[in-house]
Short mmCIF file of C-alpha atoms in Angstrom, two decimals:
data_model
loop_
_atom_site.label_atom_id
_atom_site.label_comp_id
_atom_site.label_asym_id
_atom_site.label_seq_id
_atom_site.Cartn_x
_atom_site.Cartn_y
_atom_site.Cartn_z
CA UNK A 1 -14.88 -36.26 41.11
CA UNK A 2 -17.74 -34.97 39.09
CA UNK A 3 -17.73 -31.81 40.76
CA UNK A 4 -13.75 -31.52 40.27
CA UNK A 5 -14.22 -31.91 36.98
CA UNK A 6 -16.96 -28.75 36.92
CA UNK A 7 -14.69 -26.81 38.62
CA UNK A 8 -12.20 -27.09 35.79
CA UNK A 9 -14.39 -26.56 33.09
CA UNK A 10 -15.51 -23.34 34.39
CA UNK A 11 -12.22 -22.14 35.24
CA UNK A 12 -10.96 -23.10 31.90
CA UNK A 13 -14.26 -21.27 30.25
CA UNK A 14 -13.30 -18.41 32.45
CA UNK A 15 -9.79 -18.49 31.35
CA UNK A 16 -10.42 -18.27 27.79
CA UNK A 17 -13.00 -15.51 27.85
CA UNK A 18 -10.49 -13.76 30.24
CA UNK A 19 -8.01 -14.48 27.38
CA UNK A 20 -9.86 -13.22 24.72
CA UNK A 21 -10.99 -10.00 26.14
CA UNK A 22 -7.60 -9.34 26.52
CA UNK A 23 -6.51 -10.38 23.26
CA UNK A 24 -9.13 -8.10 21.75
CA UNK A 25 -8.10 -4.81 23.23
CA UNK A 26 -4.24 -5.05 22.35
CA UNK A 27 -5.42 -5.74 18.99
CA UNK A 28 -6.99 -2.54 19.07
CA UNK A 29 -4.91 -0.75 21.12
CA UNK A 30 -1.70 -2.52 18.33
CA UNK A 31 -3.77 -1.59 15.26
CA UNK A 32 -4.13 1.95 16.74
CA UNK A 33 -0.62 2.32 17.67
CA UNK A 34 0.17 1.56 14.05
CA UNK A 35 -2.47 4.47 13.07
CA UNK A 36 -4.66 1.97 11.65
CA UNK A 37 -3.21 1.62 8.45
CA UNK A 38 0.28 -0.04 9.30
CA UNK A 39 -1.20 -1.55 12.27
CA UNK A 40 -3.88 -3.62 11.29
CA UNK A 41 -2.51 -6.58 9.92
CA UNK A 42 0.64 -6.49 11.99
CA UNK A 43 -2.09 -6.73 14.78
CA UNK A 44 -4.40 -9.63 12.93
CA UNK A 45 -1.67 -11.27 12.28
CA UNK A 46 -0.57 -11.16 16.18
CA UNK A 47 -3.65 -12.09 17.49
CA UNK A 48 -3.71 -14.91 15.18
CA UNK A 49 -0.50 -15.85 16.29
CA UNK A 50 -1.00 -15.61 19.61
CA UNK A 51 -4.58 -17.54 19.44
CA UNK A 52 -3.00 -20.56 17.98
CA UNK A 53 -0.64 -20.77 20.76
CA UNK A 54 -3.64 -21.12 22.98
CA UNK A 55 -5.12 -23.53 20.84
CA UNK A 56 -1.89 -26.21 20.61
CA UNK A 57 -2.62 -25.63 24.18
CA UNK A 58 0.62 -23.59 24.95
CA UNK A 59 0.49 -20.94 27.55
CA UNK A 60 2.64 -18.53 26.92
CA UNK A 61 2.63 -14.97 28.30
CA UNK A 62 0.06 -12.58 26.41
CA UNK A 63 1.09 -9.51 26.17
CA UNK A 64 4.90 -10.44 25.55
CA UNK A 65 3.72 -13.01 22.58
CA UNK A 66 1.27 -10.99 20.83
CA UNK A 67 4.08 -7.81 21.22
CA UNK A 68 6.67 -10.43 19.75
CA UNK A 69 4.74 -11.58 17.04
CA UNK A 70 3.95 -7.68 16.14
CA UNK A 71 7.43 -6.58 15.66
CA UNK A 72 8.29 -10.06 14.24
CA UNK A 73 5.87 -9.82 11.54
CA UNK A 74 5.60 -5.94 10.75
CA UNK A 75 6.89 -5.33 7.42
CA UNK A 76 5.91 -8.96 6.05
CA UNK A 77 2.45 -8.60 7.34
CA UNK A 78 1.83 -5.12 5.47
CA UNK A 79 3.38 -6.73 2.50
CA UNK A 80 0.37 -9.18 2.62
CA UNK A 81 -1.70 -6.60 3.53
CA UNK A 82 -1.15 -4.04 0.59
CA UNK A 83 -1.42 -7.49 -1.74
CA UNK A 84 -4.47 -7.77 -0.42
CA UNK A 85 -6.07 -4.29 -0.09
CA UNK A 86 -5.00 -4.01 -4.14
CA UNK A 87 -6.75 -6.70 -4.98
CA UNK A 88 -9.80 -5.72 -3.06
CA UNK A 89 -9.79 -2.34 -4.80
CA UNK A 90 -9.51 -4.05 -7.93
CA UNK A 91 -12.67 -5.80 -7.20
CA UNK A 92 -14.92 -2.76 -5.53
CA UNK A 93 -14.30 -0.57 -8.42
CA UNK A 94 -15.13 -3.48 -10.53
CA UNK A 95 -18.09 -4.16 -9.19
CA UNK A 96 -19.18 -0.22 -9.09
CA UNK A 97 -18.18 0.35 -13.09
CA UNK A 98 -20.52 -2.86 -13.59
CA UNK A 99 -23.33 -1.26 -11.39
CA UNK A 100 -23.16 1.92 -13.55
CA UNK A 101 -23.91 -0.49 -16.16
CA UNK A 102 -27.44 -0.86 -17.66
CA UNK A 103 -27.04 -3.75 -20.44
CA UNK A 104 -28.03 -7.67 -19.44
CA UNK A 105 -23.91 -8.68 -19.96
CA UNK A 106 -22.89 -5.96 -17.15
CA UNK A 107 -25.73 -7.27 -14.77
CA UNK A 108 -24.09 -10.88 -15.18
CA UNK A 109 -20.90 -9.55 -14.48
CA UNK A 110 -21.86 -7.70 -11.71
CA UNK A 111 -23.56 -10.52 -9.83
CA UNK A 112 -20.56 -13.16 -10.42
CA UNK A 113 -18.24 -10.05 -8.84
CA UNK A 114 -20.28 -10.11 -6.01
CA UNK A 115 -19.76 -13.82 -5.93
CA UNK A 116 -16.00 -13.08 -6.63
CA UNK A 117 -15.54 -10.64 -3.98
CA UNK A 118 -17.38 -13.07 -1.53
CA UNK A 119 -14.93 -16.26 -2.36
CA UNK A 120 -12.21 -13.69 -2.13
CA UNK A 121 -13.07 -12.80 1.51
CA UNK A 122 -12.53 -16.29 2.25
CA UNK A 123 -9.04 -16.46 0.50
CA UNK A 124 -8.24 -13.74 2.54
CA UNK A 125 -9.26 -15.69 5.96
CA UNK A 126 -7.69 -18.78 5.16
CA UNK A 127 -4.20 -16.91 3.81
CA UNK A 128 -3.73 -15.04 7.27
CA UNK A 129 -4.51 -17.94 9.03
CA UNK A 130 -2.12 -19.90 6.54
CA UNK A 131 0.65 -17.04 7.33
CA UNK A 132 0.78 -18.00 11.05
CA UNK A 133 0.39 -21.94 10.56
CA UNK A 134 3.15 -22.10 7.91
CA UNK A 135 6.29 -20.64 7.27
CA UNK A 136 5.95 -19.71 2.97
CA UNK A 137 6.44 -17.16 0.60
CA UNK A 138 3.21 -15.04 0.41
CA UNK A 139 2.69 -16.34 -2.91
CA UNK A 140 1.88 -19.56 -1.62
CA UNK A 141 -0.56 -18.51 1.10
CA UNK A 142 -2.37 -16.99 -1.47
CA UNK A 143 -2.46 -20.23 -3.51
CA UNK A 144 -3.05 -22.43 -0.77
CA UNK A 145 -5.90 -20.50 0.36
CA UNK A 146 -7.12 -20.15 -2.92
CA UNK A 147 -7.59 -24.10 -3.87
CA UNK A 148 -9.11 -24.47 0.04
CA UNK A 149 -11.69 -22.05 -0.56
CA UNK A 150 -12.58 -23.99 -3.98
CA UNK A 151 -12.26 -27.57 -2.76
CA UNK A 152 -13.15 -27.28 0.53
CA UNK A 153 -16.37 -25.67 1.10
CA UNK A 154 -17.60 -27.56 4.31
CA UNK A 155 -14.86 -25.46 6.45
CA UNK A 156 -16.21 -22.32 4.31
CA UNK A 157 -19.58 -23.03 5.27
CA UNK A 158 -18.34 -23.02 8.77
CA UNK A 159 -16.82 -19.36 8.90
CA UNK A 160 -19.69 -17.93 7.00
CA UNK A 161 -21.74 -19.48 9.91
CA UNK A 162 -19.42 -18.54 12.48
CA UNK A 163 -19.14 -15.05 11.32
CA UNK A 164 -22.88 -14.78 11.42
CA UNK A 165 -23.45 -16.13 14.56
CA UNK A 166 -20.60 -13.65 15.98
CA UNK A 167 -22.12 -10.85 14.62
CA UNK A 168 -25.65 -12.01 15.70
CA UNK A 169 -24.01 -11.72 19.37
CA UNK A 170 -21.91 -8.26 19.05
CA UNK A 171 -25.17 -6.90 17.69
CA UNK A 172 -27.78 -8.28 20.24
CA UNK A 173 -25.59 -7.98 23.69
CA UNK A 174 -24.33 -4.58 24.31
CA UNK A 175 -20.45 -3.83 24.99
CA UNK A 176 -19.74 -7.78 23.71
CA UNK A 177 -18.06 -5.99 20.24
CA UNK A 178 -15.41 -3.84 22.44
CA UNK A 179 -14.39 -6.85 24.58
CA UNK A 180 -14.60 -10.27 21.83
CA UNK A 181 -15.50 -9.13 18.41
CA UNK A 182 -12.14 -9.65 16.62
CA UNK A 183 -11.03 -12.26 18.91
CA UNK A 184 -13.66 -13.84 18.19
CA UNK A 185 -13.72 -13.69 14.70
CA UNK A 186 -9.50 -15.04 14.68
CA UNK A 187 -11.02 -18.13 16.94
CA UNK A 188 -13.51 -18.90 13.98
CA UNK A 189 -10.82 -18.54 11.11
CA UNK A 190 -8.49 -20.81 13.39
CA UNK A 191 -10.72 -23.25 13.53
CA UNK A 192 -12.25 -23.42 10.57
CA UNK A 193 -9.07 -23.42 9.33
CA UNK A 194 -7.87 -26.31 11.04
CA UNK A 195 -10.72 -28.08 9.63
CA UNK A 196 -9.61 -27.14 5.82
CA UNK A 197 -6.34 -28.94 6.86
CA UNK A 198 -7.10 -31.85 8.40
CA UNK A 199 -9.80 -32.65 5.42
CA UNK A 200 -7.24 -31.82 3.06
CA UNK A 201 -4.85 -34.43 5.04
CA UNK A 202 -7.04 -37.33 4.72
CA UNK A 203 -7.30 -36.67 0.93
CA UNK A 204 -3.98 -36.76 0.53
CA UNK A 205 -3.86 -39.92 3.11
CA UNK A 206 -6.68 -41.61 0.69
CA UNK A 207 -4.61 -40.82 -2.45
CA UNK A 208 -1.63 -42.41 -1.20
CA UNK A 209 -3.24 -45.29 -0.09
#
């Protein structure tokens, strides 16, 4: 029994690192095929997509979701993505006028952009996994990820820690970036984003109780 039950976790370990290999190189061969610029977040949003499935426990073919999801979600997804690469310029060449700056006012500025741009990576993270949990205008994503980021630090704590410990690994074990690095990375948003929701859940359970 006990040894059945080894067997299975190590063919369900293998299957997810077989899984996420995978996943990993059509989101760079589908971010390539878009010449980078159109196909990045068509392919995030993809292998987002197509690591939920795997995480409801769902099984569905690889290649044909992730392609489905792609196509599905090509114009919408670079509608997000140019909202959010706007932004982000806003914010660099905010941050590099206030560098430029020599008086005490600019150096206060420049540190709370830093803080800025850090909070709005996590917006970002939690509004692309948002965009392939729920079915909203982008508006809301944005909003939604917004308040999570502010009242939910815990599950923030979580990505910054699971960011670091994937990069940690890319960094120290040769050829592990090519074959996991982004699917990693859409496994630690997932999750940590799953956590933002169900702690948000039992507030609202507590409220209405």
């Amino acid at each position: 029994m006990k040894l059945g039950s080894f067997s299975n976790a190590v063919y369900t370990f293998c299957d997810w690192i077989a899984r996420l290999a995978y996943i990993n190189l059509l989101w760079i061969l589908f971010t390539l095929s878009g010449f980078v610029m159109f196909g990045f977040f068509p392919a995030t949003i993809a292998m987002l997509a197509t690591l939920r499935q795997f995480l409801l426990k769902n099984h569905p073919p690889v290649f044909r979701t992730f392609w489905q999801y792609y196509k599905k979600e090509f114009f919408n997804s670079n509608k997000l993505g140019l909202i959010i690469v706007i932004i982000g310029l806003i914010l660099y060449m905010n941050i590099n006028f206030l560098q430029s700056s020599s008086n005490q006012g600019s150096a206060f500025l420049f540190y709370s952009s830093i803080i800025m741009s850090g909070m709005y990576f996590l917006i970002i993270c939690y509004t692309l996994a948002s965009y392939v949990e729920f079915e909203q205008p982008l508006g809301t994503h944005l909003k939604n990820a917004l308040l999570i980021t502010v009242y939910s630090p815990l599950p923030s704590l979580f990505m910054i820690f699971g960011f670091g410990a994937v990069y940690f690994a890319v960094t120290k074990i040769s050829g592990l970036g090519f074959f996991f690095s982004i699917s990693l990375l859409g496994l630690v948003i997932l999750s940590s984003a799953n956590l933002a929701y169900k702690r948000v859940a039992q507030k609202q359970e507590k409220l209405s109780t």
